[in-house]
CSV table of C-alpha atoms in Angstrom, one decimal:
chain,number,residue,atom,x,y,z
A,8,MET,CA,88.6,152.0,104.7
A,9,LYS,CA,89.6,149.0,106.9
A,10,ILE,CA,86.5,147.0,106.0
A,11,SER,CA,87.3,147.5,102.3
A,12,ILE,CA,90.8,145.9,102.8
A,13,LEU,CA,89.1,143.0,104.5
A,14,LYS,CA,86.7,142.6,101.6
A,15,ILE,CA,89.6,142.7,99.2
A,16,ILE,CA,91.5,140.0,101.1
A,17,ILE,CA,88.4,137.7,101.3
A,18,PHE,CA,87.5,138.4,97.7
A,19,SER,CA,91.0,137.6,96.5
A,20,LEU,CA,91.1,134.4,98.6
A,21,ILE,CA,87.8,133.3,97.0
A,22,ILE,CA,89.1,134.0,93.5
A,23,PHE,CA,92.3,132.1,94.3
A,24,ALA,CA,90.4,129.1,95.6
A,25,LEU,CA,88.2,129.1,92.5
A,26,PHE,CA,91.3,129.3,90.3
A,27,VAL,CA,92.9,126.3,92.2
A,28,PHE,CA,89.7,124.3,91.7
A,29,TRP,CA,89.5,125.2,88.0
A,30,ARG,CA,93.2,124.2,87.6
A,31,GLY,CA,92.6,121.0,89.5
A,32,LEU,CA,89.8,120.0,87.2
A,33,LYS,CA,92.2,120.2,84.2
A,34,ILE,CA,95.0,118.1,85.7
A,35,ASN,CA,95.1,114.5,84.7
A,36,ASN,CA,94.8,112.4,87.9
A,37,ASN,CA,95.7,109.1,86.3
A,38,TYR,CA,99.1,108.2,87.6
A,39,ASP,CA,101.8,106.8,85.3
A,40,THR,CA,105.5,107.0,85.1
A,41,LYS,CA,105.6,108.5,81.6
A,42,SER,CA,107.1,111.7,83.1
A,43,LEU,CA,110.3,109.7,83.5
A,44,ILE,CA,110.8,109.6,79.8
A,45,GLY,CA,114.2,111.3,79.1
A,46,SER,CA,115.7,110.1,82.4
A,47,LYS,CA,118.4,107.5,82.5
A,48,ILE,CA,118.2,104.0,83.8
A,49,SER,CA,120.4,103.3,86.7
A,50,ASN,CA,122.8,100.6,87.6
A,51,PHE,CA,121.4,97.1,87.7
A,52,ARG,CA,122.5,93.5,87.6
A,53,LEU,CA,120.2,91.0,86.0
A,54,ILE,CA,120.9,87.3,86.4
A,55,GLU,CA,120.0,84.9,83.6
A,56,ILE,CA,117.0,82.7,84.4
A,57,ASN,CA,118.8,79.4,83.6
A,58,ASN,CA,122.3,80.2,84.6
A,59,ILE,CA,123.0,82.2,87.8
A,60,ASP,CA,126.6,82.8,86.7
A,61,GLN,CA,125.5,84.8,83.7
A,62,TYR,CA,124.3,88.3,84.1
A,63,ILE,CA,123.9,91.6,82.3
A,64,SER,CA,124.2,95.2,83.6
A,65,GLU,CA,123.6,98.7,82.2
A,66,GLN,CA,127.0,98.6,80.4
A,67,ASP,CA,125.7,95.8,78.2
A,68,LEU,CA,122.8,97.9,77.0
A,69,LYS,CA,125.2,100.5,75.7
A,70,LYS,CA,126.3,98.1,73.0
A,71,ASN,CA,122.7,98.0,71.5
A,72,LYS,CA,121.3,100.8,69.5
A,73,TYR,CA,117.9,100.2,71.1
A,74,THR,CA,116.9,97.9,73.9
A,75,LEU,CA,113.4,97.1,75.0
A,76,ILE,CA,113.1,95.9,78.6
A,77,ASN,CA,110.0,93.9,79.0
A,78,PHE,CA,108.5,92.7,82.3
A,79,PHE,CA,106.5,89.5,82.0
A,80,ALA,CA,105.2,86.5,84.0
A,81,SER,CA,103.5,83.3,83.0
A,82,TRP,CA,100.6,84.1,85.4
A,83,CYS,CA,99.9,87.4,83.6
A,84,ALA,CA,97.2,87.2,80.9
A,85,PRO,CA,97.9,90.5,79.2
A,86,CYS,CA,101.6,89.3,78.8
A,87,ARG,CA,100.3,86.5,76.5
A,88,ALA,CA,98.4,89.1,74.5
A,89,GLU,CA,101.4,91.2,73.8
A,90,HIS,CA,103.8,88.3,73.1
A,91,LYS,CA,103.1,88.2,69.4
A,92,TYR,CA,104.2,91.9,69.1
A,93,LEU,CA,107.5,91.1,70.9
A,94,LEU,CA,108.1,88.1,68.6
A,95,ASN,CA,107.4,90.4,65.5
A,96,LEU,CA,109.8,93.0,66.9
A,97,SER,CA,112.5,90.5,67.5
A,98,ASN,CA,112.1,88.8,64.1
A,99,GLU,CA,111.7,91.9,61.9
A,100,ASN,CA,114.0,94.5,63.5
A,101,LYS,CA,117.7,94.0,63.9
A,102,LYS,CA,118.2,97.4,65.5
A,103,ILE,CA,116.6,96.3,68.7
A,104,LYS,CA,117.5,93.9,71.4
A,105,ILE,CA,114.8,92.7,73.7
A,106,ILE,CA,115.5,91.9,77.4
A,107,GLY,CA,112.8,90.0,79.2
A,108,ILE,CA,112.6,90.3,83.0
A,109,ASN,CA,110.5,87.5,84.5
A,110,PHE,CA,108.6,89.1,87.4
A,111,LYS,CA,107.7,87.2,90.6
A,112,ASP,CA,107.2,83.9,88.7
A,113,LYS,CA,108.1,80.2,89.1
A,114,LYS,CA,111.1,79.4,87.0
A,115,VAL,CA,109.6,76.3,85.5
A,116,ASN,CA,106.4,78.2,84.6
A,117,ALA,CA,108.4,81.0,82.9
A,118,ILE,CA,110.4,78.5,80.9
A,119,ASN,CA,107.3,76.7,79.8
A,120,PHE,CA,105.7,80.0,78.9
A,121,LEU,CA,108.5,80.8,76.5
A,122,LYS,CA,108.5,77.2,75.1
A,123,ASP,CA,104.8,77.5,74.3
A,124,LEU,CA,104.6,81.0,72.9
A,125,GLY,CA,108.2,81.4,71.6
A,126,ASN,CA,111.1,83.3,72.9
A,127,PRO,CA,111.5,86.9,71.6
A,128,TYR,CA,114.1,87.8,74.1
A,129,ASP,CA,117.9,88.2,73.6
A,130,PHE,CA,118.3,87.7,77.3
A,131,VAL,CA,115.9,86.5,80.0
A,132,GLY,CA,116.6,87.6,83.5
A,133,ARG,CA,114.8,86.7,86.7
A,134,ASP,CA,113.3,89.1,89.2
A,135,ALA,CA,112.0,86.6,91.8
A,136,ASP,CA,111.2,89.1,94.6
A,137,GLY,CA,110.4,92.1,92.4
A,138,LYS,CA,113.3,94.3,93.6
A,139,ILE,CA,114.7,94.8,90.1
A,140,SER,CA,111.3,96.1,88.9
A,141,VAL,CA,111.7,99.0,91.4
A,142,LEU,CA,115.1,99.9,89.8
A,143,PHE,CA,113.3,100.3,86.5
A,144,GLY,CA,110.3,102.2,88.1
A,145,ALA,CA,107.9,99.4,87.1
A,146,TYR,CA,104.8,99.0,89.2
A,147,GLY,CA,102.8,96.3,87.5
A,148,ILE,CA,103.2,94.0,84.6
A,149,PRO,CA,103.3,93.9,81.6
A,150,GLU,CA,105.4,97.0,81.4
A,151,SER,CA,108.0,97.8,78.7
A,152,ILE,CA,110.8,100.4,78.6
A,153,LEU,CA,112.5,101.4,75.4
A,154,VAL,CA,116.1,102.8,76.0
A,155,ASN,CA,118.7,104.0,73.6
A,156,ASN,CA,122.5,103.3,73.8
A,157,GLN,CA,122.9,106.4,76.0
A,158,LEU,CA,120.6,104.5,78.5
A,159,THR,CA,118.0,107.2,78.2
A,160,ILE,CA,114.4,106.1,78.5
A,161,ILE,CA,112.7,107.0,75.2
A,162,LYS,CA,109.4,105.3,75.7
A,163,LYS,CA,107.4,103.6,78.5
A,164,ILE,CA,104.6,101.2,77.7
A,165,ILE,CA,102.5,100.6,80.8
A,166,GLY,CA,100.2,97.6,80.1
A,167,PRO,CA,100.4,95.3,77.1
A,168,ILE,CA,101.9,96.3,73.8
A,169,ASP,CA,99.3,96.6,71.1
A,170,GLN,CA,99.4,97.5,67.4
A,171,THR,CA,99.5,101.2,68.1
A,172,GLN,CA,102.3,100.9,70.6
A,173,TYR,CA,104.2,98.6,68.3
A,174,ASN,CA,104.0,101.1,65.5
A,175,GLU,CA,105.2,103.9,67.8
A,176,VAL,CA,108.2,101.8,68.8
A,177,LEU,CA,109.1,101.2,65.2
A,178,LYS,CA,108.7,104.9,64.4
A,179,LEU,CA,110.9,105.9,67.3
A,180,MET,CA,113.7,103.7,66.0
A,181,GLN,CA,113.7,105.2,62.5
B,280,MET,CA,135.4,90.7,137.1
B,281,LYS,CA,132.6,88.2,136.5
B,282,LEU,CA,130.1,90.7,137.7
B,283,LYS,CA,131.5,93.2,135.2
B,284,ILE,CA,131.1,90.8,132.3
B,285,PHE,CA,127.6,89.9,133.5
B,286,PHE,CA,126.5,93.5,133.6
B,287,SER,CA,128.1,94.3,130.2
B,288,ILE,CA,126.2,91.3,128.6
B,289,ILE,CA,123.0,92.6,130.2
B,290,PHE,CA,123.7,96.1,128.9
B,291,PHE,CA,124.2,94.9,125.3
B,292,LEU,CA,121.2,92.6,125.4
B,293,SER,CA,119.1,95.5,126.5
B,294,LEU,CA,120.4,97.6,123.7
B,295,THR,CA,119.5,95.2,120.9
B,296,PRO,CA,115.7,95.3,121.1
B,297,LEU,CA,115.9,99.0,121.6
B,298,HIS,CA,117.8,99.3,118.4
B,299,SER,CA,115.5,97.0,116.4
B,300,ASN,CA,112.5,99.0,117.8
B,301,ASN,CA,114.0,102.2,116.5
B,302,ASN,CA,114.6,100.5,113.2
B,303,LYS,CA,110.9,99.4,113.1
B,304,THR,CA,109.6,102.8,113.9
B,305,GLU,CA,111.8,104.4,111.2
B,306,LEU,CA,110.7,101.8,108.7
B,307,LEU,CA,107.0,102.4,109.6
B,308,GLU,CA,107.5,106.1,109.3
B,309,ILE,CA,109.0,105.7,105.8
B,310,TYR,CA,106.2,103.2,104.7
B,311,LYS,CA,103.6,105.7,105.9
B,312,ASN,CA,105.0,108.4,103.8
B,313,LEU,CA,105.0,106.3,100.6
B,314,ARG,CA,102.0,106.0,98.4
B,315,CYS,CA,100.9,102.6,97.1
B,316,LEU,CA,100.7,103.4,93.4
B,317,VAL,CA,98.3,100.6,92.6
B,318,CYS,CA,95.9,101.0,95.5
B,319,GLN,CA,93.1,103.4,96.2
B,320,GLY,CA,94.3,106.0,98.7
B,321,GLN,CA,96.5,103.6,100.7
B,322,SER,CA,100.1,104.0,101.9
B,323,ILE,CA,102.7,101.3,101.6
B,324,ALA,CA,102.2,100.7,105.3
B,325,ASP,CA,98.5,100.0,105.0
B,326,SER,CA,98.6,98.0,101.8
B,327,ASN,CA,99.1,94.2,101.3
B,328,SER,CA,99.5,94.6,97.6
B,329,ASP,CA,102.3,93.0,95.6
B,330,PHE,CA,103.7,96.4,94.8
B,331,ALA,CA,103.7,97.5,98.5
B,332,ALA,CA,105.4,94.2,99.5
B,333,THR,CA,108.2,94.9,96.9
B,334,VAL,CA,108.7,98.5,98.0
B,335,LYS,CA,108.9,97.4,101.6
B,336,LEU,CA,111.7,94.9,100.7
B,337,VAL,CA,113.6,97.6,98.8
B,338,VAL,CA,113.3,100.1,101.7
B,339,GLN,CA,114.4,97.4,104.2
B,340,ASP,CA,117.4,96.7,102.0
B,341,GLN,CA,118.3,100.3,101.8
B,342,ILE,CA,118.0,100.8,105.5
B,343,ASN,CA,120.3,97.8,106.1
B,344,THR,CA,122.9,99.3,103.7
B,345,GLY,CA,122.9,102.5,105.9
B,346,LYS,CA,120.9,104.8,103.6
B,347,THR,CA,119.0,107.7,105.3
B,348,LYS,CA,115.3,108.4,105.0
B,349,ASP,CA,115.9,111.2,102.6
B,350,GLU,CA,118.2,109.1,100.4
B,351,ILE,CA,115.5,106.5,100.2
B,352,TYR,CA,112.8,109.0,99.3
B,353,SER,CA,115.0,110.6,96.6
B,354,PHE,CA,115.8,107.1,95.2
B,355,LEU,CA,112.1,106.2,94.9
B,356,ILE,CA,111.2,109.7,93.5
B,357,SER,CA,113.8,109.2,90.8
B,358,LYS,CA,112.1,105.9,89.9
B,359,TYR,CA,108.4,106.7,90.3
B,360,GLY,CA,108.2,110.5,90.3
B,361,GLU,CA,107.2,112.7,93.2
B,362,TRP,CA,103.7,111.1,93.4
B,363,ILE,CA,105.2,108.2,95.4
B,364,VAL,CA,105.8,110.4,98.5
B,365,TYR,CA,102.9,111.9,100.5
B,366,GLN,CA,105.0,114.8,101.7
B,367,PRO,CA,106.2,116.6,98.6
B,368,THR,CA,109.7,117.9,98.4
B,369,PHE,CA,110.3,121.7,98.4
B,370,SER,CA,110.6,122.9,94.8
B,371,LYS,CA,109.8,125.9,92.6
B,372,SER,CA,106.6,124.3,91.3
B,373,ASN,CA,105.1,123.6,94.7
B,374,LEU,CA,106.4,126.8,96.5
B,375,LEU,CA,102.9,128.0,96.9
B,376,LEU,CA,101.8,124.7,98.5
B,377,TRP,CA,104.4,125.2,101.2
B,378,ILE,CA,104.0,128.9,101.7
B,379,LEU,CA,100.2,129.2,101.4
B,380,PRO,CA,99.3,127.7,104.8
B,381,TYR,CA,101.6,130.2,106.6
B,382,PHE,CA,100.2,133.0,104.4
B,383,ILE,CA,96.6,132.0,105.2
B,384,PHE,CA,97.5,131.7,108.9
B,385,ILE,CA,98.9,135.3,109.0
B,386,ALA,CA,96.1,136.7,106.8
B,387,GLY,CA,93.5,135.0,109.1
B,388,GLY,CA,95.2,136.5,112.1
B,389,LEU,CA,95.1,140.0,110.5
B,390,ILE,CA,91.4,139.6,109.7
B,391,ILE,CA,90.5,138.6,113.2
B,392,LEU,CA,92.6,141.5,114.5
B,393,MET,CA,90.8,143.9,112.2
B,394,ILE,CA,87.4,142.6,113.2
B,395,THR,CA,88.1,142.8,117.0
B,396,ARG,CA,89.5,146.3,116.6
B,397,LYS,CA,86.5,147.3,114.6
B,398,SER,CA,84.1,145.9,117.2
B,399,LYS,CA,86.1,147.6,120.0
B,400,ASN,CA,85.9,150.9,118.2
B,401,ASN,CA,82.2,150.5,117.7
B,402,LYS,CA,81.7,149.8,121.4
B,403,THR,CA,83.7,152.9,122.5
B,404,ASN,CA,81.8,155.0,120.0
């Protein structure tokens, strides 16, 4: 009788381990922060790149129907690739305001970057040491966060914006 | 009186490095429990990546403003999800993860007990 209990315990442990492995195979191991969609962005204070006396905070975003917060840098090649989509978005859609956060970059290079490629941003802030990126849960650039006037994150784009992402942003704002 | 002042200065000087050492160990402990999200299997403490450097700065700032270890962890979890900490927080979804080791420990003990009892019985028989 005792040995059969032992067998049952061992058997159920094996079944359990197999179940865990099977479940483990189905889980997506690629990390991203898309699970944070639906959460709210927290307090921040973003200083303008050219004027340290001028800044915006989360309260200013409440005035816009939609805000796209985009992290960029002059040294980031994919940022150049996504720039045309940001320009299109700013030219063609009046519902959205675009905030650019210049990430760990030299101020002169950032200004030249915007001069060369055009400035799609309604406000360009500076994040010289990267601390602001942590407040937004960004961990690499380019990264874009679409928030509504309730400050709720409705989309996160990790990596450069492409045509598909661009269309999705437009669809979300309809 | 002079001697008193001298000893009190010595006392405070000896406290300062002790305090900073404590701070350093606390910082290191926090860094070790934070996962570098852009690295392969490295903690923030091990990594020299840009991301790790930024998180270190943020943690230092928060320690300086008097935040506790748990407050820092919950702040970073709210920004990056639970994946950022190596030690997961106790929740409904990972209840099994916390309880299972204890369960296996007890079950293992019971199995050993059963086997030894059985072999004892066999010997006496």
